[in-house]
Amino acid sequence: MSFFKKFFIIFVSINITLCFSSCKKAENSNIILTSFYPVYIIAQIITENTDIQLKNMAHPQTGCLHDYQLTSTDMRLINDASVLIINGAGMENDFMQKAIDNSNIKIIDSSNGLFKNNDDINSNNSHIWTSLDMVKTQAENICDGLKQIYPHYSDTLENNKANFIKSVDKIEKLQNTKPFKAISFNEAFYYMLTENGIDITAEIEIDENVTPTARQMADISNLAKNSDIDAIFCADDNGIVFANTLSRETGIPVYILDPLTYTNSSNDYISAMKNNISIISEAKNK
């Protein structure tokens, strides 16, 4: 085969590949990618009654993204989508730069405006969706970002956001701010508990990679016995084993809250958070 013929075949092949890739991107221009489940369920509410296609990147059982590593599947999703909505507030920092460096995808950061600078972001709890106050800002940011991309859906997006915020305002009024001491086995509950007037005497981080040692559990038990702790809060995950162990040792009741980080959580943000507030009130009134 002549050099010219080989060159022509390679040239045509490259152009077909490039054309296919650009066509594929164009065909999927309505795909919006979310970084993980809490962002997904908020974006679902904002995009209701539109043809915007939402896809969630992280595996359904990933939970939070503290130690998340991008997979080849994730990179394909990022390449196919036009927009990536992130939680922000430091949640996706470990892998986000790689995604930005390898794609032209537009980023909508739902935490914009919540913290003044990077120092504030790095020193604050990033589980902002469990704050009824902060989640309203997240909804505003998601709505505003999508309106810029889909101006023909502006009215629908704005209406969905307004209805969501009204619903959040209603359940915010149900919060019980009676002083109360508790131990939490899930850092995602920080804002939810503090907004309900709870003094978190101890917060134990537990995930698939981090669990308390026997020494730490003994220290927590001693703290609980000497600090007039009223309740222990945990999620229906790995933390429940340690919460129940502490409860048996101290007699302090355990209450299970929904962090909304898994697909086996409620896919309705409002009903899930309303139920959480009801459980907190139950603990306070016992």
Tab-separated table of C-alpha atoms in Angstrom:
chain	number	residue	atom	x	y	z
A	1	MET	CA	0.000	0.000	0.000
A	2	SER	CA	1.381	3.415	-0.918
A	3	PHE	CA	2.283	6.026	1.698
A	4	PHE	CA	-0.392	8.357	0.295
A	5	LYS	CA	-3.079	5.686	0.546
A	6	LYS	CA	-2.102	4.864	4.165
A	7	PHE	CA	-2.142	8.565	5.045
A	8	PHE	CA	-5.560	9.052	3.436
A	9	ILE	CA	-7.076	6.108	5.385
A	10	ILE	CA	-5.678	7.384	8.700
A	11	PHE	CA	-6.869	10.937	7.937
A	12	VAL	CA	-10.415	9.770	7.136
A	13	SER	CA	-10.525	7.527	10.238
A	14	ILE	CA	-9.499	10.377	12.541
A	15	ASN	CA	-12.088	12.708	11.060
A	16	ILE	CA	-14.847	10.115	11.363
A	17	THR	CA	-13.925	9.603	15.022
A	18	LEU	CA	-13.902	13.334	15.719
A	19	CYS	CA	-17.191	13.804	13.929
A	20	PHE	CA	-18.772	10.938	15.872
A	21	SER	CA	-17.554	12.395	19.182
A	22	SER	CA	-18.859	15.888	18.430
A	23	CYS	CA	-22.174	14.530	17.176
A	24	LYS	CA	-22.514	12.418	20.312
A	25	LYS	CA	-21.880	15.482	22.490
A	26	ALA	CA	-24.484	17.457	20.544
A	27	GLU	CA	-27.055	14.674	20.832
A	28	ASN	CA	-26.585	14.643	24.627
A	29	SER	CA	-26.633	18.422	25.076
A	30	ASN	CA	-29.626	18.128	27.426
A	31	ILE	CA	-27.814	15.762	29.785
A	32	ILE	CA	-27.072	17.300	33.163
A	33	LEU	CA	-24.718	15.350	35.395
A	34	THR	CA	-24.823	15.604	39.181
A	35	SER	CA	-21.863	14.664	41.351
A	36	PHE	CA	-23.771	12.546	43.881
A	37	TYR	CA	-27.204	11.738	45.258
A	38	PRO	CA	-28.070	14.766	47.464
A	39	VAL	CA	-27.374	17.136	44.560
A	40	TYR	CA	-29.313	14.846	42.228
A	41	ILE	CA	-32.529	14.941	44.264
A	42	ILE	CA	-32.439	18.752	44.530
A	43	ALA	CA	-31.762	19.105	40.794
A	44	GLN	CA	-34.618	16.665	40.119
A	45	ILE	CA	-37.028	19.024	41.833
A	46	ILE	CA	-35.708	22.083	39.968
A	47	THR	CA	-35.910	20.401	36.520
A	48	GLU	CA	-39.360	18.868	36.927
A	49	ASN	CA	-41.610	19.303	33.844
A	50	THR	CA	-38.676	19.854	31.462
A	51	ASP	CA	-36.930	17.476	29.061
A	52	ILE	CA	-33.577	18.047	30.782
A	53	GLN	CA	-32.039	14.626	31.404
A	54	LEU	CA	-30.430	14.161	34.809
A	55	LYS	CA	-27.772	11.546	35.435
A	56	ASN	CA	-25.998	10.940	38.715
A	57	MET	CA	-22.271	10.283	38.540
A	58	ALA	CA	-21.271	8.601	41.811
A	59	HIS	CA	-22.402	5.026	42.451
A	60	PRO	CA	-25.807	4.895	44.197
A	61	GLN	CA	-24.247	3.500	47.387
A	62	THR	CA	-21.230	5.816	47.508
A	63	GLY	CA	-22.632	8.079	50.201
A	64	CYS	CA	-20.456	11.174	50.628
A	65	LEU	CA	-17.495	11.881	48.356
A	66	HIS	CA	-14.641	12.415	50.821
A	67	ASP	CA	-12.442	9.656	49.372
A	68	TYR	CA	-14.096	9.296	45.980
A	69	GLN	CA	-11.965	8.432	42.957
A	70	LEU	CA	-13.130	9.092	39.394
A	71	THR	CA	-13.637	5.953	37.306
A	72	SER	CA	-13.407	5.544	33.547
A	73	THR	CA	-17.225	5.387	33.506
A	74	ASP	CA	-17.367	8.715	35.334
A	75	MET	CA	-15.061	10.303	32.773
A	76	ARG	CA	-17.283	9.038	29.938
A	77	LEU	CA	-20.320	10.527	31.683
A	78	ILE	CA	-18.489	13.840	32.093
A	79	ASN	CA	-17.513	13.785	28.414
A	80	ASP	CA	-21.110	13.125	27.318
A	81	ALA	CA	-22.768	15.716	29.569
A	82	SER	CA	-22.921	19.459	29.002
A	83	VAL	CA	-23.169	20.453	32.667
A	84	LEU	CA	-21.991	19.063	35.998
A	85	ILE	CA	-23.801	20.213	39.129
A	86	ILE	CA	-21.708	19.845	42.267
A	87	ASN	CA	-22.465	20.230	45.957
A	88	GLY	CA	-19.375	22.384	46.452
A	89	ALA	CA	-18.243	23.569	49.908
A	90	GLY	CA	-15.210	21.302	49.522
A	91	MET	CA	-17.160	18.066	49.042
A	92	GLU	CA	-15.760	17.278	45.571
A	93	ASN	CA	-12.330	18.901	45.911
A	94	ASP	CA	-10.312	15.687	45.753
A	95	PHE	CA	-11.429	14.698	42.258
A	96	MET	CA	-13.029	17.792	40.752
A	97	GLN	CA	-9.860	19.280	39.268
A	98	LYS	CA	-9.253	16.171	37.173
A	99	ALA	CA	-12.751	16.418	35.723
A	100	ILE	CA	-12.295	20.104	34.906
A	101	ASP	CA	-8.872	19.532	33.354
A	102	ASN	CA	-10.135	16.762	31.071
A	103	SER	CA	-13.405	18.217	29.835
A	104	ASN	CA	-15.105	21.373	28.594
A	105	ILE	CA	-18.059	20.661	30.862
A	106	LYS	CA	-19.720	23.625	32.574
A	107	ILE	CA	-19.724	23.491	36.382
A	108	ILE	CA	-22.633	24.703	38.516
A	109	ASP	CA	-21.492	24.972	42.145
A	110	SER	CA	-24.563	24.828	44.374
A	111	SER	CA	-22.624	26.210	47.363
A	112	ASN	CA	-21.804	29.585	45.760
A	113	GLY	CA	-22.237	32.416	48.256
A	114	LEU	CA	-22.470	30.235	51.351
A	115	PHE	CA	-18.856	30.706	52.440
A	116	LYS	CA	-16.671	33.788	52.024
A	117	ASN	CA	-13.378	32.188	51.026
A	118	ASN	CA	-11.457	28.929	50.717
A	119	ASP	CA	-10.453	29.003	54.389
A	120	ASP	CA	-14.120	29.091	55.374
A	121	ILE	CA	-14.896	26.242	52.968
A	122	ASN	CA	-12.093	24.050	54.280
A	123	SER	CA	-13.017	24.648	57.932
A	124	ASN	CA	-16.750	24.113	57.572
A	125	ASN	CA	-18.849	20.997	57.300
A	126	SER	CA	-19.634	20.369	53.616
A	127	HIS	CA	-22.943	18.517	54.182
A	128	ILE	CA	-24.884	21.674	53.405
A	129	TRP	CA	-27.979	19.942	51.971
A	130	THR	CA	-28.996	18.911	55.508
A	131	SER	CA	-29.334	22.595	56.418
A	132	LEU	CA	-32.822	23.863	55.637
A	133	ASP	CA	-31.347	27.349	55.396
A	134	MET	CA	-28.445	26.445	53.097
A	135	VAL	CA	-30.419	24.121	50.820
A	136	LYS	CA	-32.453	27.113	49.684
A	137	THR	CA	-29.251	28.735	48.410
A	138	GLN	CA	-28.340	25.467	46.695
A	139	ALA	CA	-31.699	25.495	44.915
A	140	GLU	CA	-31.179	29.142	43.898
A	141	ASN	CA	-27.728	28.389	42.467
A	142	ILE	CA	-28.882	25.316	40.546
A	143	CYS	CA	-31.861	27.190	39.142
A	144	ASP	CA	-29.804	30.245	38.124
A	145	GLY	CA	-27.135	28.088	36.474
A	146	LEU	CA	-29.657	26.093	34.473
A	147	LYS	CA	-31.584	29.185	33.405
A	148	GLN	CA	-28.458	30.494	31.703
A	149	ILE	CA	-28.148	27.280	29.711
A	150	TYR	CA	-31.869	26.680	29.079
A	151	PRO	CA	-33.476	30.147	28.922
A	152	HIS	CA	-36.595	28.643	27.313
A	153	TYR	CA	-37.214	26.808	30.595
A	154	SER	CA	-36.642	29.855	32.801
A	155	ASP	CA	-40.238	30.150	33.977
A	156	THR	CA	-40.541	26.435	34.752
A	157	LEU	CA	-37.215	26.296	36.579
A	158	GLU	CA	-38.023	29.432	38.552
A	159	ASN	CA	-41.468	28.121	39.492
A	160	ASN	CA	-40.061	24.765	40.623
A	161	LYS	CA	-37.433	26.526	42.738
A	162	ALA	CA	-39.986	28.862	44.310
A	163	ASN	CA	-42.278	25.967	45.234
A	164	PHE	CA	-39.364	24.040	46.722
A	165	ILE	CA	-38.283	27.000	48.855
A	166	LYS	CA	-41.864	27.524	50.067
A	167	SER	CA	-41.971	23.872	51.139
A	168	VAL	CA	-38.622	24.202	52.914
A	169	ASP	CA	-39.880	27.331	54.703
A	170	LYS	CA	-42.890	25.376	55.973
A	171	ILE	CA	-40.893	22.513	57.446
A	172	GLU	CA	-38.341	24.992	58.832
A	173	LYS	CA	-41.123	26.245	61.113
A	174	LEU	CA	-41.457	22.722	62.549
A	175	GLN	CA	-37.927	22.776	63.960
A	176	ASN	CA	-37.677	22.276	67.707
A	177	THR	CA	-34.963	24.514	69.186
A	178	LYS	CA	-35.306	23.327	72.787
A	179	PRO	CA	-31.772	22.968	74.296
A	180	PHE	CA	-30.584	19.386	74.036
A	181	LYS	CA	-27.319	17.391	74.188
A	182	ALA	CA	-26.573	14.584	71.780
A	183	ILE	CA	-23.872	12.396	70.292
A	184	SER	CA	-23.860	12.000	66.513
A	185	PHE	CA	-22.438	9.071	64.563
A	186	ASN	CA	-22.733	10.877	61.249
A	187	GLU	CA	-21.126	14.218	60.389
A	188	ALA	CA	-23.814	14.806	57.738
A	189	PHE	CA	-26.241	15.636	60.566
A	190	TYR	CA	-24.247	18.644	61.801
A	191	TYR	CA	-26.411	21.411	60.321
A	192	MET	CA	-29.668	19.547	60.818
A	193	LEU	CA	-28.995	19.028	64.527
A	194	THR	CA	-27.603	22.480	65.277
A	195	GLU	CA	-30.503	24.196	63.502
A	196	ASN	CA	-32.769	22.263	65.855
A	197	GLY	CA	-30.982	23.631	68.916
A	198	ILE	CA	-28.892	20.536	69.628
A	199	ASP	CA	-25.505	20.743	71.300
A	200	ILE	CA	-23.432	18.030	69.605
A	201	THR	CA	-21.246	16.946	72.518
A	202	ALA	CA	-19.369	14.444	70.351
A	203	GLU	CA	-19.412	13.742	66.614
A	204	ILE	CA	-17.939	10.452	65.414
A	205	GLU	CA	-17.083	10.107	61.738
A	206	ILE	CA	-17.842	6.650	60.373
A	207	ASP	CA	-17.653	5.357	56.814
A	208	GLU	CA	-16.394	2.311	54.960
A	209	ASN	CA	-12.796	3.358	55.688
A	210	VAL	CA	-13.059	4.956	59.137
A	211	THR	CA	-14.430	3.414	62.343
A	212	PRO	CA	-13.796	4.270	66.003
A	213	THR	CA	-11.271	2.209	67.932
A	214	ALA	CA	-12.086	0.413	71.187
A	215	ARG	CA	-10.238	3.186	73.038
A	216	GLN	CA	-12.278	5.877	71.314
A	217	MET	CA	-15.535	4.073	72.089
A	218	ALA	CA	-14.520	3.814	75.762
A	219	ASP	CA	-13.765	7.544	75.847
A	220	ILE	CA	-17.099	8.365	74.193
A	221	SER	CA	-18.900	6.126	76.668
A	222	ASN	CA	-17.276	7.915	79.612
A	223	LEU	CA	-18.123	11.271	78.067
A	224	ALA	CA	-21.744	10.256	77.578
A	225	LYS	CA	-22.100	9.069	81.179
A	226	ASN	CA	-20.707	12.329	82.544
A	227	SER	CA	-22.279	14.903	80.220
A	228	ASP	CA	-26.049	14.441	80.573
A	229	ILE	CA	-26.436	13.288	76.971
A	230	ASP	CA	-30.080	13.020	75.934
A	231	ALA	CA	-29.862	11.092	72.646
A	232	ILE	CA	-27.624	9.327	70.166
A	233	PHE	CA	-28.227	10.011	66.456
A	234	CYS	CA	-27.034	7.856	63.590
A	235	ALA	CA	-27.949	6.855	60.043
A	236	ASP	CA	-29.037	3.400	58.935
A	237	ASP	CA	-25.472	2.529	57.945
A	238	ASN	CA	-22.223	1.347	59.552
A	239	GLY	CA	-22.683	3.827	62.386
A	240	ILE	CA	-25.735	2.078	63.770
A	241	VAL	CA	-23.608	-0.772	65.199
A	242	PHE	CA	-21.478	1.643	67.232
A	243	ALA	CA	-24.495	3.763	68.219
A	244	ASN	CA	-26.297	0.673	69.564
A	245	THR	CA	-23.165	-0.440	71.421
A	246	LEU	CA	-22.928	2.963	73.107
A	247	SER	CA	-26.640	2.862	73.898
A	248	ARG	CA	-26.325	-0.515	75.644
A	249	GLU	CA	-23.458	0.789	77.756
A	250	THR	CA	-25.097	4.075	78.725
A	251	GLY	CA	-28.853	3.581	78.432
A	252	ILE	CA	-29.099	6.585	76.094
A	253	PRO	CA	-31.689	6.021	73.312
A	254	VAL	CA	-30.699	5.828	69.639
A	255	TYR	CA	-32.579	7.689	66.907
A	256	ILE	CA	-32.054	7.034	63.190
A	257	LEU	CA	-32.021	9.997	60.802
A	258	ASP	CA	-31.835	10.099	57.017
A	259	PRO	CA	-28.710	11.850	55.608
A	260	LEU	CA	-30.141	11.635	52.055
A	261	THR	CA	-26.865	10.326	50.666
A	262	TYR	CA	-28.073	6.985	49.310
A	263	THR	CA	-30.709	5.908	46.832
A	264	ASN	CA	-32.351	3.826	49.551
A	265	SER	CA	-33.075	7.148	51.238
A	266	SER	CA	-36.262	8.979	50.410
A	267	ASN	CA	-36.138	10.507	46.940
A	268	ASP	CA	-38.427	13.252	48.217
A	269	TYR	CA	-36.272	15.843	49.989
A	270	ILE	CA	-39.186	17.535	51.726
A	271	SER	CA	-40.752	14.390	53.193
A	272	ALA	CA	-37.342	13.049	54.274
A	273	MET	CA	-36.364	16.238	56.081
A	274	LYS	CA	-39.813	16.609	57.603
A	275	ASN	CA	-39.482	13.084	58.967
A	276	ASN	CA	-36.017	13.899	60.342
A	277	ILE	CA	-37.385	16.905	62.216
A	278	SER	CA	-40.213	14.766	63.570
A	279	ILE	CA	-37.694	12.214	64.898
A	280	ILE	CA	-35.621	14.963	66.529
A	281	SER	CA	-38.743	16.363	68.194
A	282	GLU	CA	-39.650	12.870	69.371
A	283	ALA	CA	-36.216	12.542	70.982
A	284	LYS	CA	-36.596	15.903	72.710
A	285	ASN	CA	-40.088	15.178	74.014
A	286	LYS	CA	-39.303	11.729	75.396
